[in-house]
Amino acid sequence: MTQTIVDIRDLYVQYRTFDGQAKVLNGVNLTVKKGEKVSIVGETACGKTTTVKSILRILAPQASIPRGEILFNGSDVLKMGYSELNKLRSSGASMIFQDPTMSLNPVFTIGEQMEAVIRYSGQSGVEQKSVRHELAVKALEETAMPDPERILQSYPFQLSGGMRQRVCIALSLATPRDLVIADEPTTNLDVTIQDQVLKILKQRVEAKGCSLILITHSFGVARETTDRIYVMYAGNMVETAPTQELFREPLHPYSRALMSCIPRLSGGGMAEGIPGRLSNYHNPPKGCRFAPRCPEAMPRCHEEKPESIDVGREHQVACFLYDKDGGK
Amino acid sequence: MARTILEVKGLKKYFPIAAGEQKGKVVRAVDGVDFFIREGETLGLVGESGSGKSTTAYCVIGMYSITDGEISFKGQDISMHSSKRPLSIKKDIGMVFQDPGTTLNPQRSVKQILSLPLSVHKIVDKRDPEEQLLKLLEEVELPAEYLYSYPASLGGGERQMLAIARALATDPSLMVLDEPTSALDVSVQAKIINMLLRLQKERNLAYLFITHDLSLMRNLATRIAIMYLGKIAEIAPTETFFSAPRHPYTQMLLSSIPVMTEDEDALKPKRVVSRGEIPSPVDVPPGCSFNTRCPFVTDGCFEEDPAMREVGTDHWVRCHLFA
């Protein structure tokens, strides 16, 4: 049995807002095994980023977690103290954010920032500047950056968007990690640069043997990078399956609707789109949160929240259509 | 064959750099672009950021004074800035911008937003002005009760529909769409694209559609033009474009697109792998501007900028390989 790195169980997260509590995460379950690459696919504001930020406990101060467990290597992140959290963030998991312009400090050189990360990683020998420098150069070389010495002396604004994102990848993998979280790392990049960055990310994660959680709104990106996909809608994981299986047989009505909306390179015209819009988090639907937009909704869907049902190996779907009791 | 409605010849737009390290140099945003659009068709203008596609669009609607070249619309010269164009021309070209959050005045109600173009062009229906606005809302599938709402209370997709209604208000024959769906989710994008397709059919509209999404263009465009560093690399009818892409840059773009099915995988050229980055339009490489990234580069590519050559019906490529 492979070791489980992350195990999120029945996680609820809500945000205090002017209009009251926004109940965003609604019982999220997610597991990532050692060396596994999973992606979370969903549309804007479905809770993808909230889910991964809660793993590192870097949610906004308005957020609270009324229920749930997040196990990282077996210990509950929600019960961790200050020093344990520090250890988790410095050597357990690292995160690559969507916009490298925002996540790199504009007033320090790349070298200073990389050395700081390496210094607090808890590795042996990093007290010496020469060791830190060597590790930084090595990390940049591994992400196929030309002329690492020059990059180390540059400030973030002197690099292009693609280069900055590669620096972030180098930064997140400069020291050993169990998990890398990449939150839409290529959304701001052009398609040819996206291709390069994703290939490097995938190759580095595989070479280091760590696990990856990739957040994206593109099924194409998920398909080409990860082994297993979670489809998320309105704070719920509605379906998870190994990548190939999900594309062969998407089961949840939302997965199917979302996939049909994506224009194909092979043509075939445009789909209709999904009727309605994402429900308000302040007053979410009582039962299944997709029910108001679902073409196959039954009376039961508006009353009860569907639990995840096993429908195959590693394939789970949270929908009453696949419940043995049927839609009664 | 349908009449040509818009013709752009040798369009150039340079921006001088006024201050800073590169003072005195120019940004060659658009550097000699030729294309035309026929009545009722969609031309997809595709390129990466910094390729000059939006600048081209803004030159067409007259937001920028052009540096060189000619733009003609229905046989009439419109190379001048929008402020010098006759009102009748401005009425006939609509524009939809990328981000409806910043192009709709947050202090104006939907009614005020839609009324403005009507009153500017003096086409307000005096008998029933409200009915005229409701019809516009109906055209873009927005409910009538939105008339007294403000943009802030609309969702992203609905705002873009409102922006489209505003562009439609004057009944144009050409619409310039600058990445109208790139800020939206795919489920909303599908709705808007379907609406645009319906409107095009009903009104025989021509679209100049600016985007970076080739998969979207596959399902929408009549012809596709690829821009790279201010120049068009390849222009072809959609079918030909995907079945026989010629320019190495087109092949690189196609091979980089993440796709969902094996049918799509089969369409991606395998020989050209993405490498390098788009150079700055301030320091455009001499010769062919793609020579820094091209896998088939030869000595000649560093010396001479290739000219556009016709390789098939309506299919033009700017590459020495096809000389």
XYZ file of C-alpha atoms in Angstrom:
651
model
C 0.000 0.000 0.000
C 1.432 3.310 -1.038
C 1.808 5.967 1.581
C -0.864 8.665 1.637
C 0.567 12.191 1.673
C -2.592 14.254 1.946
C -5.934 13.067 3.220
C -8.697 15.645 3.477
C -11.839 14.329 5.150
C -15.214 16.035 5.095
C -13.777 19.540 5.115
C -16.022 22.565 5.548
C -14.668 26.098 5.159
C -16.650 29.281 5.478
C -15.783 32.943 5.073
C -17.172 35.719 7.231
C -18.430 38.445 4.908
C -20.573 41.551 5.120
C -23.601 39.493 4.062
C -23.007 36.753 6.631
C -21.158 33.440 6.433
C -20.296 32.284 2.934
C -20.338 28.494 3.171
C -17.789 27.693 0.504
C -16.389 24.213 1.067
C -19.172 21.741 1.653
C -17.616 18.495 2.815
C -14.552 18.058 0.609
C -12.741 14.738 0.453
C -9.386 14.484 -1.258
C -6.497 12.071 -1.040
C -3.098 12.212 -2.668
C -0.723 9.277 -2.501
C 3.054 9.425 -2.570
C 4.309 10.256 -6.057
C 0.801 10.759 -7.390
C -0.122 13.699 -9.595
C -3.709 14.827 -9.183
C -5.533 17.847 -10.517
C -8.574 19.741 -9.343
C -10.643 21.013 -12.258
C -13.489 23.450 -11.874
C -14.797 26.831 -12.878
C -14.114 30.159 -11.201
C -15.152 30.378 -7.539
C -15.817 26.683 -7.021
C -13.437 26.438 -4.055
C -10.324 24.989 -5.713
C -7.914 27.468 -4.183
C -9.668 27.421 -0.785
C -9.178 23.646 -0.685
C -5.430 23.758 -1.258
C -4.826 26.837 0.859
C -6.377 25.036 3.791
C -3.726 22.312 3.465
C -1.035 24.887 4.232
C -3.300 26.821 6.616
C -2.832 30.003 4.622
C -6.511 30.896 4.316
C -7.580 34.511 4.677
C -8.250 35.623 8.282
C -12.018 35.742 7.628
C -12.043 32.005 6.981
C -13.014 29.437 9.550
C -13.122 25.651 9.502
C -16.153 24.404 11.421
C -15.675 20.739 10.523
C -13.222 18.399 8.910
C -9.762 16.925 9.072
C -6.660 17.507 6.968
C -4.040 14.852 7.428
C -0.573 15.539 6.046
C 1.660 12.482 6.353
C -0.715 11.263 9.041
C -0.763 14.310 11.319
C -3.718 16.686 11.455
C -2.798 20.073 10.021
C -5.721 21.726 11.798
C -4.292 20.739 15.200
C -0.708 21.785 14.449
C 1.085 24.385 16.506
C 3.283 27.170 15.216
C 6.534 25.210 14.942
C 4.897 22.201 13.312
C 3.203 24.456 10.760
C 6.543 26.082 10.021
C 8.043 22.697 9.389
C 5.127 21.756 7.109
C 5.570 24.894 5.052
C 9.374 24.825 4.913
C 9.962 21.173 4.133
C 6.613 19.407 3.777
C 4.650 21.111 1.034
C 5.319 24.061 -1.241
C 3.003 26.080 -3.376
C 3.271 27.705 -6.796
C 0.778 30.505 -7.245
C -1.037 31.694 -10.317
C 0.681 35.035 -10.705
C 4.463 34.937 -10.199
C 4.557 38.746 -10.251
C 2.614 38.704 -7.007
C 4.347 35.770 -5.339
C 7.937 36.892 -5.942
C 9.113 39.836 -3.877
C 9.901 42.729 -6.242
C 12.650 44.275 -4.068
C 14.848 41.202 -3.620
C 16.849 39.432 -6.308
C 15.875 35.911 -7.340
C 19.082 34.704 -5.671
C 18.222 36.276 -2.299
C 14.739 34.788 -2.396
C 15.920 31.337 -3.385
C 18.614 31.294 -0.730
C 16.130 32.304 1.936
C 13.879 29.388 1.045
C 16.806 26.989 1.006
C 18.170 28.318 4.297
C 14.975 27.594 6.240
C 14.384 24.203 4.652
C 16.161 22.429 7.499
C 18.649 20.632 5.266
C 22.167 20.033 6.485
C 24.894 22.386 5.350
C 22.596 25.211 4.302
C 24.129 27.535 6.891
C 26.976 28.040 4.420
C 26.361 30.557 1.678
C 28.297 28.524 -0.886
C 26.065 25.489 -0.333
C 22.929 27.600 -0.659
C 24.228 29.189 -3.828
C 25.091 25.815 -5.292
C 21.621 24.452 -4.525
C 19.990 27.510 -6.085
C 22.026 27.182 -9.275
C 21.248 23.479 -9.443
C 17.515 24.108 -9.018
C 17.501 26.666 -11.832
C 19.516 24.414 -14.112
C 17.031 21.620 -13.529
C 14.180 23.800 -14.765
C 16.082 24.377 -18.031
C 16.844 28.016 -17.290
C 19.615 29.461 -19.410
C 22.424 31.241 -17.522
C 21.407 30.584 -13.868
C 24.071 32.932 -12.446
C 22.563 35.890 -14.265
C 19.026 34.903 -13.224
C 20.097 34.757 -9.577
C 21.264 38.353 -9.777
C 18.104 39.564 -11.527
C 15.054 41.113 -9.974
C 11.691 39.554 -10.860
C 10.695 42.437 -13.156
C 13.720 41.747 -15.349
C 12.366 38.317 -16.276
C 9.491 37.378 -18.567
C 6.303 35.797 -17.211
C 7.347 32.314 -18.300
C 10.786 32.719 -16.713
C 9.263 33.964 -13.453
C 6.979 30.963 -13.288
C 9.950 28.675 -13.905
C 11.757 30.413 -11.046
C 8.748 29.602 -8.843
C 8.939 25.963 -9.897
C 12.667 25.921 -9.132
C 11.935 27.573 -5.783
C 9.326 25.010 -4.828
C 11.599 22.097 -5.688
C 14.974 23.472 -4.627
C 14.802 21.397 -1.463
C 13.174 17.997 -0.918
C 9.376 18.154 -0.548
C 6.614 15.619 -0.185
C 4.059 17.708 -2.037
C 3.953 20.531 -4.538
C 0.729 22.480 -4.952
C 0.434 24.426 -8.199
C -2.489 26.835 -8.322
C -3.237 27.576 -11.979
C 0.493 27.991 -12.687
C 0.040 28.643 -16.396
C -3.193 30.623 -16.605
C -1.349 33.885 -17.271
C 1.001 32.395 -19.840
C 0.771 32.009 -23.589
C 0.017 28.573 -24.919
C 3.541 27.842 -26.226
C 5.064 28.945 -22.905
C 2.397 27.021 -20.978
C 3.458 23.899 -22.823
C 7.103 24.432 -21.811
C 6.287 25.235 -18.168
C 3.929 22.264 -17.707
C 6.468 19.872 -19.208
C 9.135 21.138 -16.810
C 6.794 20.971 -13.828
C 5.778 17.420 -14.635
C 9.330 16.284 -15.301
C 10.711 17.872 -12.098
C 7.960 16.475 -9.894
C 8.524 13.007 -11.334
C 12.301 13.240 -10.978
C 12.019 14.255 -7.313
C 9.366 11.637 -6.606
C 7.047 14.077 -4.871
C 3.298 14.390 -5.185
C 1.538 17.137 -7.110
C -1.801 18.858 -6.749
C -2.464 20.921 -9.852
C -5.344 23.340 -9.906
C -6.627 24.263 -13.316
C -9.810 25.174 -15.115
C -8.648 23.403 -18.256
C -9.423 19.708 -18.741
C -6.747 19.668 -21.428
C -4.028 20.767 -18.999
C -5.233 18.232 -16.421
C -5.249 15.441 -18.977
C -1.721 16.088 -20.139
C -0.174 16.539 -16.691
C -1.874 14.423 -14.057
C -2.812 10.798 -13.269
C -6.115 11.427 -11.535
C -8.640 14.269 -11.719
C -11.045 15.752 -9.201
C -13.946 17.699 -10.688
C -15.139 20.381 -8.313
C -18.378 22.321 -8.288
C -19.581 24.813 -5.664
C -17.438 23.512 -2.815
C -17.893 19.801 -3.518
C -15.763 17.210 -5.239
C -18.468 15.915 -7.551
C -16.355 13.274 -9.267
C -12.887 11.771 -9.171
C -11.404 9.223 -11.529
C -8.115 8.231 -13.131
C -7.515 10.627 -16.015
C -8.170 8.214 -18.879
C -11.282 6.809 -17.285
C -12.757 10.235 -16.639
C -12.411 11.207 -20.280
C -13.710 7.852 -21.453
C -16.728 7.864 -19.169
C -17.538 11.020 -17.222
C -20.466 10.166 -14.935
C -21.513 13.234 -12.996
C -23.906 15.480 -14.948
C -21.674 18.461 -14.168
C -18.512 16.757 -15.461
C -20.351 15.889 -18.642
C -21.836 19.354 -19.072
C -18.511 21.065 -18.436
C -16.636 18.820 -20.850
C -19.193 19.387 -23.573
C -18.707 23.165 -23.259
C -15.062 23.002 -24.252
C -14.490 23.815 -27.908
C -12.644 20.984 -29.650
C -9.655 21.383 -31.885
C -11.251 18.776 -34.107
C -14.315 20.960 -34.648
C -17.903 19.838 -34.229
C -19.456 23.162 -33.267
C -20.229 24.714 -29.927
C -22.282 23.215 -27.104
C -25.180 25.005 -25.473
C -23.405 25.922 -22.254
C -24.722 25.189 -18.760
C -27.987 26.960 -17.890
C -28.189 29.149 -14.796
C -25.267 30.351 -12.760
C -23.221 29.270 -9.731
C -25.440 29.461 -6.664
C -24.809 32.002 -3.954
C -22.590 30.684 -1.155
C -24.505 32.616 1.483
C -27.648 30.696 0.804
C -26.635 27.530 -1.045
C -29.179 24.957 -2.229
C -30.166 22.537 0.521
C -29.492 19.294 -1.346
C -27.030 18.813 -4.178
C -25.571 22.184 -5.048
C -25.705 21.405 -8.761
C -29.385 20.411 -8.664
C -30.790 23.812 -9.787
C -28.757 23.588 -13.011
C -28.810 19.831 -13.479
C -30.739 18.423 -16.465
C -31.297 15.157 -14.600
C -32.287 16.496 -11.196
C -34.810 14.427 -9.230
C -36.937 15.555 -6.250
C -34.468 13.905 -3.887
C -31.576 16.014 -5.254
C -33.165 19.176 -3.904
C -33.534 17.724 -0.410
C -30.441 15.667 0.401
C -26.757 16.097 -0.190
C -25.387 13.175 -2.230
C -22.399 11.341 -0.761
C -19.546 9.983 -2.872
C -20.318 6.555 -4.298
C -17.670 4.101 -5.506
C -18.372 3.250 -9.118
C -15.041 1.752 -10.124
C -11.413 1.574 -9.160
C -10.541 5.011 -7.756
C -13.649 6.322 -9.481
C -16.139 8.063 -7.199
C -19.103 10.204 -8.043
C -21.340 12.239 -5.739
C -24.672 11.871 -7.489
C -27.938 10.076 -6.688
C -28.129 8.772 -10.267
C -25.570 6.151 -9.282
C -27.118 5.315 -5.908
C -28.305 1.709 -5.681
C -31.563 2.860 -4.069
C -32.212 4.872 -7.216
C -33.731 8.305 -7.211
C -36.464 7.580 -4.688
C -18.601 35.213 -53.391
C -19.512 37.699 -50.699
C -18.375 41.283 -50.989
C -15.219 42.408 -49.160
C -16.273 44.677 -46.333
C -12.990 45.567 -44.615
C -9.586 45.731 -46.245
C -6.347 46.431 -44.395
C -3.161 47.024 -46.406
C 0.359 47.434 -45.042
C -0.920 48.508 -41.640
C 1.814 49.704 -39.287
C 1.533 51.074 -35.784
C 4.686 52.099 -33.933
C 4.745 53.482 -30.404
C 7.738 55.671 -29.590
C 9.263 55.125 -26.137
C 9.321 58.519 -24.438
C 11.308 57.812 -21.294
C 13.439 55.263 -19.482
C 16.334 53.076 -20.544
C 15.027 52.487 -24.047
C 14.160 56.104 -24.759
C 14.219 56.950 -28.449
C 13.420 53.423 -29.616
C 10.045 52.375 -30.980
C 7.725 49.502 -30.129
C 6.797 47.972 -33.450
C 3.423 46.667 -32.313
C 1.977 46.183 -35.790
C 4.531 45.978 -38.566
C 2.958 45.597 -41.978
C -0.277 43.662 -41.832
C -2.563 42.850 -44.779
C -5.935 41.172 -44.515
C -9.525 41.537 -45.569
C -12.904 40.437 -44.244
C -15.877 39.484 -46.377
C -19.481 40.208 -45.541
C -20.976 37.831 -42.976
C -17.752 35.930 -42.251
C -15.540 35.603 -39.176
C -11.837 36.271 -39.375
C -10.034 34.902 -36.327
C -6.930 36.921 -35.537
C -4.872 34.666 -33.280
C -1.576 35.301 -31.544
C 0.295 35.280 -28.243
C 0.439 38.289 -25.972
C 2.540 41.023 -27.520
C 1.876 39.865 -31.069
C -0.057 43.027 -31.922
C -3.512 41.551 -32.379
C -5.319 44.002 -30.099
C -3.395 46.940 -31.567
C -4.589 45.852 -35.005
C -8.173 45.839 -33.746
C -7.816 49.276 -32.182
C -6.406 50.631 -35.457
C -9.427 49.258 -37.306
C -11.879 51.022 -35.006
C -9.761 54.185 -35.082
C -8.725 54.265 -31.443
C -5.118 54.767 -32.584
C -3.801 56.963 -35.373
C -1.962 54.553 -37.634
C 1.726 54.985 -38.500
C 1.450 53.733 -42.061
C -0.867 51.782 -44.322
C -4.458 51.888 -45.434
C -7.745 50.722 -43.985
C -10.849 50.777 -46.126
C -14.376 49.883 -45.134
C -17.006 49.213 -47.800
C -14.741 50.928 -50.315
C -14.342 54.055 -48.208
C -10.955 55.068 -46.764
C -11.038 54.981 -42.948
C -7.311 55.242 -42.235
C -7.892 58.315 -40.077
C -8.423 58.477 -36.324
C -11.928 57.793 -35.053
C -12.428 61.486 -34.164
C -12.135 62.370 -37.872
C -14.295 59.535 -39.172
C -17.829 60.284 -40.360
C -20.527 59.251 -37.894
C -22.077 56.883 -40.451
C -18.876 54.777 -40.460
C -18.657 54.653 -36.693
C -22.261 53.512 -36.579
C -21.436 50.624 -38.897
C -18.543 49.176 -36.858
C -19.223 47.795 -33.385
C -16.651 46.967 -30.727
C -16.664 44.561 -27.794
C -13.733 44.648 -25.395
C -12.179 41.880 -23.351
C -13.136 42.892 -19.847
C -16.759 43.959 -19.402
C -15.913 44.909 -15.815
C -13.952 47.928 -17.013
C -15.745 48.871 -20.228
C -19.198 49.345 -18.705
C -19.613 52.472 -16.608
C -20.438 51.260 -13.079
C -22.419 54.447 -12.388
C -24.807 54.000 -15.319
C -27.811 51.712 -15.389
C -28.307 49.201 -18.180
C -30.907 51.554 -19.646
C -28.443 54.445 -19.781
C -25.672 52.234 -21.201
C -27.862 51.013 -24.043
C -29.450 54.408 -24.732
C -26.182 56.236 -25.330
C -25.259 54.798 -28.747
C -28.865 55.231 -29.878
C -28.953 58.908 -28.992
C -25.452 59.599 -30.360
C -26.441 58.168 -33.727
C -29.937 59.708 -33.517
C -31.790 56.456 -34.011
C -33.940 56.530 -30.865
C -37.412 55.184 -31.549
C -39.422 58.206 -30.370
C -42.737 56.406 -30.100
C -41.549 53.697 -27.760
C -37.904 54.170 -26.641
C -38.229 51.581 -23.900
C -39.478 48.883 -26.252
C -36.411 49.467 -28.427
C -34.116 48.806 -25.456
C -36.083 45.734 -24.393
C -35.690 44.331 -27.896
C -31.936 44.766 -27.618
C -31.903 42.942 -24.284
C -33.986 40.181 -25.822
C -31.504 39.883 -28.704
C -28.758 39.002 -26.225
C -31.030 36.805 -24.105
C -31.021 39.052 -21.026
C -34.238 39.377 -18.996
C -36.221 42.616 -19.330
C -36.009 43.397 -15.602
C -32.286 44.093 -16.021
C -33.110 47.432 -17.655
C -32.861 49.260 -14.356
C -29.964 47.238 -12.920
C -26.361 48.346 -12.745
C -23.409 46.374 -14.194
C -22.228 45.451 -10.687
C -25.308 43.296 -10.103
C -24.746 41.295 -13.293
C -22.534 38.221 -13.600
C -19.416 38.282 -15.800
C -21.132 36.570 -18.704
C -24.205 38.781 -18.462
C -22.044 41.900 -18.517
C -20.383 40.709 -21.696
C -23.834 40.102 -23.206
C -24.732 43.661 -22.267
C -21.546 44.903 -23.957
C -22.564 42.971 -27.065
C -26.050 44.508 -26.931
C -24.478 47.950 -26.761
C -22.367 47.199 -29.829
C -25.459 45.871 -31.638
C -27.570 48.921 -30.812
C -26.547 50.789 -33.952
C -27.043 47.743 -36.190
C -23.432 47.516 -37.459
C -22.263 45.292 -40.302
C -18.823 44.664 -38.777
C -18.087 43.810 -35.157
C -14.600 43.876 -33.699
C -14.435 41.427 -30.791
C -11.295 41.654 -28.677
C -11.057 38.409 -26.676
C -14.707 38.677 -25.618
C -14.719 35.379 -23.730
C -11.175 34.939 -22.456
C -12.066 36.272 -18.993
C -15.072 33.929 -18.713
C -15.596 30.297 -17.770
C -16.133 27.787 -20.557
C -19.791 27.176 -19.659
C -20.480 30.901 -20.079
C -18.239 31.154 -23.114
C -20.315 28.495 -24.877
C -23.484 30.540 -24.340
C -21.939 33.738 -25.644
C -20.382 32.110 -28.695
C -23.693 30.487 -29.601
C -25.366 33.851 -29.290
C -22.739 35.490 -31.507
C -23.205 32.763 -34.122
C -26.979 33.284 -34.113
C -26.638 37.060 -34.403
C -24.197 36.653 -37.260
C -26.661 34.523 -39.182
C -29.643 36.792 -38.516
C -27.894 40.040 -39.351
C -25.218 38.908 -41.832
C -22.594 40.351 -39.482
C -18.872 40.179 -40.158
C -16.648 39.529 -37.140
C -13.017 40.399 -36.601
C -12.460 38.035 -33.684
C -9.270 38.561 -31.667
C -8.297 35.600 -29.501
C -5.484 33.332 -28.394
C -7.718 30.242 -28.360
C -7.316 28.158 -31.513
C -9.769 25.485 -30.346
C -12.439 28.161 -30.120
C -11.587 29.456 -33.595
C -11.901 25.959 -35.026
C -15.602 26.073 -34.197
C -16.273 29.678 -35.088
C -14.029 31.217 -37.723
C -14.339 31.187 -41.493
C -10.681 32.044 -41.887
C -7.831 32.264 -39.393
C -4.827 34.596 -39.359
C -1.864 33.942 -37.080
C 0.059 36.965 -35.877
C 3.613 36.930 -34.577
C 5.534 40.063 -33.570
C 3.324 42.467 -35.464
C 3.139 40.461 -38.682
C 0.805 37.838 -40.045
C 2.623 34.515 -40.322
C -0.131 32.528 -41.967
C -3.685 33.110 -43.065
C -5.968 30.325 -44.283
C -9.553 29.061 -44.372
C -10.292 27.214 -41.104
C -10.443 23.724 -42.653
C -7.115 24.106 -44.439
C -5.579 25.789 -41.449
C -6.097 22.735 -39.243
C -5.615 20.019 -41.849
C -2.497 21.494 -43.480
C -0.814 24.119 -41.300
C 2.290 25.341 -43.130
C 4.152 27.964 -41.101
C 6.479 26.512 -38.418
C 4.979 28.925 -35.872
C 1.458 27.708 -36.628
C 2.661 24.165 -36.096
C 4.318 25.140 -32.810
C 1.117 26.775 -31.593
C -1.015 23.799 -32.563
C 1.346 21.312 -30.959
C 1.253 23.272 -27.662
C -2.516 23.225 -27.144
C -3.611 20.975 -24.276
C -6.528 18.917 -25.593
C -9.102 16.462 -24.271
C -9.523 13.681 -26.835
C -7.411 11.411 -29.005
C -9.012 12.859 -32.145
C -7.581 16.199 -31.147
C -4.185 14.699 -30.276
C -4.010 13.380 -33.824
C -4.378 16.924 -35.183
C -1.360 18.248 -33.352
C 1.840 18.421 -35.400
C 4.446 16.300 -33.649
C 7.600 17.630 -35.256
C 7.588 21.128 -33.822
C 8.117 21.361 -30.079
C 7.689 24.703 -28.328
C 10.927 26.414 -27.387
C 12.084 29.954 -26.660
C 9.943 32.990 -26.031
C 8.476 35.749 -28.161
C 11.145 38.506 -28.447
C 10.346 42.080 -27.433
C 8.691 44.157 -30.172
C 11.309 46.828 -29.383
C 14.175 44.623 -30.592
C 12.683 42.624 -33.416
C 15.301 40.176 -34.747
C 16.572 40.993 -38.247
C 15.346 38.807 -41.095
C 12.354 36.626 -40.288
C 11.117 37.591 -36.805
C 10.507 33.917 -35.927
C 14.157 32.920 -36.532
C 14.947 32.774 -32.786
C 12.503 29.899 -32.207
C 12.126 28.177 -35.557
C 13.313 24.542 -35.776
C 13.765 24.760 -39.582
C 15.832 27.949 -39.542
C 18.435 28.457 -42.298
C 21.033 31.165 -42.926
C 18.688 33.033 -45.233
C 16.168 33.494 -42.410
C 18.584 35.829 -40.599
C 19.130 38.007 -43.646
C 15.873 38.455 -45.432
C 12.338 38.922 -44.106
C 10.148 36.556 -46.134
C 7.229 37.923 -48.135
C 3.659 36.604 -48.067
C 3.170 33.844 -50.618
C -0.029 32.174 -51.740
C 0.192 28.383 -51.298
C -3.462 27.537 -51.937
C -6.889 29.131 -52.269
C -7.004 31.986 -49.753
C -4.025 30.372 -48.037
C -1.026 32.665 -47.512
C 2.218 31.888 -45.670
C 5.112 34.166 -44.800
C 8.072 31.759 -44.693
C 11.204 31.073 -46.753
C 10.369 27.351 -46.748
C 7.680 28.037 -49.317
C 9.685 30.310 -51.586
